[in-house]
XYZ file of C-alpha atoms in Angstrom:
325
model
C 100.023 99.719 142.088
C 98.507 101.863 145.257
C 98.922 105.901 144.672
C 100.825 106.187 147.638
C 103.715 103.770 146.219
C 103.319 105.662 142.123
C 103.732 109.240 143.603
C 107.422 107.213 145.790
C 108.652 106.470 143.178
C 108.654 109.106 140.580
C 108.047 112.134 142.804
C 112.080 113.241 142.624
C 111.098 113.075 138.082
C 108.121 115.212 138.361
C 109.741 118.059 140.638
C 113.129 118.180 138.149
C 110.691 118.379 135.455
C 108.881 121.259 137.067
C 112.165 123.432 137.962
C 112.749 122.595 134.489
C 109.656 124.363 133.512
C 109.626 127.065 136.247
C 112.890 128.308 136.338
C 113.164 128.601 132.085
C 116.595 126.190 132.059
C 117.529 126.331 128.134
C 117.829 122.557 127.612
C 117.994 120.495 124.925
C 114.542 120.122 122.879
C 114.296 116.927 122.739
C 114.880 116.097 126.390
C 112.311 118.174 127.063
C 110.602 116.481 124.648
C 111.308 113.002 126.885
C 110.634 114.329 129.793
C 106.690 115.741 128.191
C 106.776 112.229 127.391
C 106.925 111.021 130.032
C 105.357 112.749 132.508
C 101.622 112.235 129.300
C 102.671 108.591 130.354
C 102.373 109.093 134.522
C 99.465 111.330 134.165
C 97.390 108.712 131.899
C 98.291 106.064 134.201
C 96.987 108.384 136.442
C 94.039 109.327 134.996
C 93.658 104.842 134.931
C 93.661 104.242 138.213
C 94.193 106.993 140.253
C 90.904 108.819 138.408
C 90.578 112.429 140.415
C 92.972 111.803 142.406
C 95.743 115.291 143.527
C 97.853 113.064 141.927
C 96.313 113.804 138.913
C 95.053 117.547 138.321
C 99.109 117.768 139.276
C 100.330 116.156 136.458
C 97.494 117.513 134.421
C 98.984 120.919 135.461
C 102.582 120.514 134.744
C 101.738 118.976 131.818
C 99.935 121.865 130.200
C 102.580 123.392 131.290
C 105.074 121.592 129.478
C 102.668 121.812 126.670
C 102.686 125.606 126.305
C 106.476 125.886 126.851
C 106.952 123.980 123.761
C 105.182 125.188 121.517
C 105.404 128.530 123.272
C 109.348 128.498 122.329
C 108.780 127.566 118.801
C 105.665 130.397 117.674
C 108.737 133.037 119.715
C 111.734 131.646 118.804
C 113.826 135.018 117.724
C 116.587 134.092 114.836
C 116.226 131.005 114.776
C 119.879 130.135 113.055
C 121.941 132.045 115.325
C 119.546 129.234 118.143
C 120.438 125.915 115.796
C 124.472 126.917 115.802
C 125.057 128.044 118.550
C 122.316 125.741 121.121
C 120.262 123.624 119.750
C 122.106 122.069 117.460
C 125.362 121.194 119.884
C 123.034 120.213 122.412
C 120.975 117.891 120.359
C 124.558 116.638 118.505
C 126.080 116.098 122.448
C 123.636 112.406 122.595
C 125.360 111.386 118.444
C 128.769 111.510 119.518
C 129.144 107.637 119.786
C 127.632 107.558 115.833
C 130.441 110.265 115.222
C 133.156 107.855 116.668
C 131.683 104.863 114.265
C 132.092 106.693 111.689
C 135.252 108.188 112.154
C 137.436 104.925 113.159
C 135.035 103.308 110.461
C 136.951 105.940 107.337
C 140.353 105.922 109.175
C 140.274 101.953 108.378
C 139.406 101.828 105.103
C 142.130 105.125 104.798
C 144.427 102.425 105.868
C 142.381 99.596 103.398
C 143.946 101.836 100.600
C 146.773 102.762 101.545
C 148.381 98.157 102.437
C 145.812 98.155 98.473
C 148.487 101.075 96.900
C 151.429 99.631 98.207
C 150.694 95.855 97.356
C 149.281 96.636 93.981
C 150.207 99.318 91.534
C 147.464 99.413 89.604
C 145.316 99.898 92.523
C 145.620 103.398 92.707
C 143.898 103.722 88.601
C 141.375 101.568 89.320
C 140.725 103.664 92.687
C 141.256 107.466 90.731
C 141.444 106.832 86.959
C 143.759 106.810 84.631
C 143.344 109.722 82.939
C 143.386 111.280 86.649
C 147.100 109.229 87.520
C 148.280 110.024 83.689
C 147.750 113.751 84.190
C 149.439 113.888 88.075
C 152.037 112.163 86.596
C 152.652 114.964 84.011
C 152.673 117.350 86.449
C 155.016 115.755 88.813
C 157.276 115.759 85.231
C 156.995 119.376 84.838
C 157.802 120.152 88.433
C 153.745 120.880 89.540
C 152.386 117.706 91.214
C 149.954 120.603 92.885
C 149.416 122.026 89.505
C 145.235 119.857 89.181
C 144.523 122.974 91.520
C 145.487 125.985 89.028
C 143.175 124.772 86.156
C 139.911 126.605 87.153
C 138.888 129.869 87.410
C 138.956 129.939 91.091
C 135.621 130.883 91.451
C 133.940 128.398 89.319
C 136.084 125.618 90.859
C 134.525 126.303 94.703
C 130.233 125.817 93.705
C 132.092 122.840 91.312
C 133.329 121.319 94.675
C 130.960 122.755 97.143
C 128.544 121.646 95.164
C 129.953 118.055 94.537
C 130.821 117.519 98.614
C 126.719 119.050 99.357
C 125.745 115.403 97.188
C 128.908 113.082 98.484
C 126.986 114.101 101.900
C 123.805 113.702 101.434
C 124.604 110.974 100.027
C 125.922 109.646 103.139
C 122.798 110.789 104.753
C 120.426 109.242 102.518
C 122.170 105.985 102.366
C 121.513 105.768 106.474
C 117.712 104.262 105.701
C 119.648 101.342 104.585
C 119.788 100.836 108.285
C 122.914 102.695 108.727
C 125.364 100.156 106.323
C 124.990 102.692 102.939
C 126.591 105.105 105.597
C 129.471 103.150 106.615
C 129.566 101.735 102.697
C 130.058 105.612 101.965
C 132.858 106.191 105.107
C 133.999 102.852 103.596
C 134.841 104.319 99.836
C 136.041 107.256 100.188
C 138.125 105.708 103.010
C 140.077 103.587 100.552
C 140.097 106.851 98.009
C 141.878 109.247 100.256
C 144.127 105.954 101.205
C 145.589 104.817 97.516
C 145.781 109.474 96.986
C 147.754 109.719 99.776
C 150.050 106.404 99.356
C 150.412 107.643 95.732
C 152.110 110.817 96.816
C 154.356 109.017 99.267
C 155.275 106.631 96.825
C 156.597 109.147 94.495
C 158.213 111.036 97.243
C 156.269 113.799 97.350
C 153.822 112.972 101.401
C 154.458 116.142 102.747
C 153.728 118.598 99.501
C 150.404 116.871 99.249
C 149.240 116.679 102.438
C 150.678 120.278 102.930
C 148.190 121.866 99.845
C 145.799 118.775 99.410
C 144.868 119.588 103.457
C 144.193 123.333 103.667
C 140.638 122.473 102.375
C 141.307 118.555 103.188
C 140.496 118.968 107.103
C 136.933 121.118 106.642
C 136.414 118.891 103.144
C 136.847 115.393 105.067
C 135.547 115.959 108.495
C 132.015 117.317 107.382
C 132.048 113.628 105.224
C 133.044 111.889 108.299
C 129.873 114.080 110.025
C 127.055 112.876 107.269
C 128.527 110.427 107.690
C 127.603 110.397 111.770
C 123.954 112.080 110.486
C 122.778 109.241 108.213
C 124.056 106.363 111.014
C 121.498 108.361 113.313
C 118.896 107.885 110.903
C 119.126 103.984 110.502
C 119.511 103.803 114.661
C 115.839 105.051 114.738
C 115.490 102.689 112.437
C 116.490 99.633 114.474
C 116.807 100.930 118.325
C 113.084 102.536 119.279
C 113.748 102.777 122.609
C 110.699 103.715 124.357
C 109.650 105.109 120.738
C 107.063 103.478 118.799
C 108.795 102.715 115.678
C 107.406 106.149 113.562
C 108.044 108.368 116.199
C 111.418 106.750 115.907
C 112.669 106.742 112.354
C 111.201 110.057 112.599
C 113.271 111.691 115.133
C 115.764 109.923 113.226
C 114.976 111.487 110.467
C 114.923 114.766 112.024
C 117.774 114.340 113.914
C 120.490 113.830 110.916
C 118.799 116.897 109.268
C 120.099 119.211 111.761
C 123.433 117.369 111.082
C 123.450 117.820 107.949
C 122.656 121.293 107.821
C 124.958 121.602 110.072
C 128.095 121.672 108.010
C 127.129 122.842 105.001
C 129.284 126.750 105.828
C 131.671 123.620 106.556
C 131.483 122.974 102.596
C 131.290 126.148 102.076
C 133.857 127.421 103.471
C 136.108 123.650 102.164
C 134.934 124.749 99.021
C 136.568 128.741 98.952
C 139.767 127.668 100.260
C 140.067 125.257 97.777
C 139.193 127.156 94.773
C 141.284 130.385 96.241
C 143.550 128.188 98.835
C 144.854 125.355 97.956
C 145.867 126.268 94.110
C 148.490 128.952 96.381
C 151.393 125.952 96.411
C 154.214 128.673 97.273
C 152.771 129.908 99.497
C 155.250 129.132 103.085
C 154.564 126.092 104.951
C 153.477 127.897 108.064
C 150.725 129.615 107.207
C 149.563 125.898 105.485
C 150.554 124.179 108.479
C 147.837 127.049 110.374
C 145.676 127.235 107.480
C 145.299 123.190 108.030
C 145.766 123.233 111.801
C 142.599 126.375 112.280
C 140.574 123.855 110.419
C 140.729 121.459 112.460
C 140.628 123.015 115.918
C 137.590 124.391 115.260
C 135.751 120.798 113.103
C 136.929 119.264 116.886
C 135.703 122.369 118.985
C 132.530 123.046 116.721
C 131.704 118.986 116.523
C 133.252 117.889 120.211
C 134.412 119.671 122.805
C 131.649 123.028 122.437
C 128.476 120.122 122.899
C 130.405 118.444 126.074
C 130.189 121.856 127.368
C 127.293 123.292 126.570
C 125.861 119.709 128.257
C 127.658 120.190 131.438
C 126.578 123.529 131.430
C 122.659 122.967 130.566
C 123.434 119.981 133.639
C 124.783 121.860 136.372
C 122.640 124.274 136.133
C 119.620 122.241 136.231
C 121.006 119.921 139.386
C 121.358 124.183 140.791
C 117.674 124.999 140.245
C 116.642 121.337 141.783
């Protein structure tokens, strides 16, 4: 390709990249890295075919600026934790809404499968939840306290135990993504069937509302972030299956890093879910309106942080870039 044609074909990308660097625009670090890789590829091409040309010198200059910005940001970052949850993670997570949707739909599908199986097979609930749990719950129902299971342990011990267990499930959902994402979908299937059969069990006993208003006080956060952990495993699996313009090793590294970021984002919500289950869920005497407020507030937080806020941040970032061009 002639030099003039090469410049004409890529000039707009170079100018956009230069504008991002010059104006210190806030963009996703992964996007900045992608732009940097593209510029360095163009620089290598120019060094091969247009050696010592103005094109080579120009590309070398902006590639150097990009390198300095990437590593300067890493070294000088302040309030790293706040920056991660406020900007870095939401911008990155916007790219993975597709995986989130897949994890959610698989989970929902197997919730329905679990409920249908419980409705058509009288022994299904026992095979999933175990005889001990079912017998204990039946006894609690006879004693007019169907949710007594949440009152058996001390508040702190229950909160700690539940939090640790939930984090273990999330780690499994992520780690099983190494099996090309299928392992993570298996965790979604397992938990979905369990939830579906569990809720049908209470529906069959005429206690659906009682179970919903109690269980989902902590379950809204708990179930939501298990699905998000499943999403992290799918991101890991996609890094192995779909390399895009990267080498397989580089795509795998990016899948691991992005998956871990998603997993880390769930930890505060798992802690909140554990605290709610340990200290709040046990109060089955609370009025319906309060339970509804807790459940609705929890769901609103999850939807805003993982769906709405990343879209807003992405849109704002793109608008800033367009204004600076």
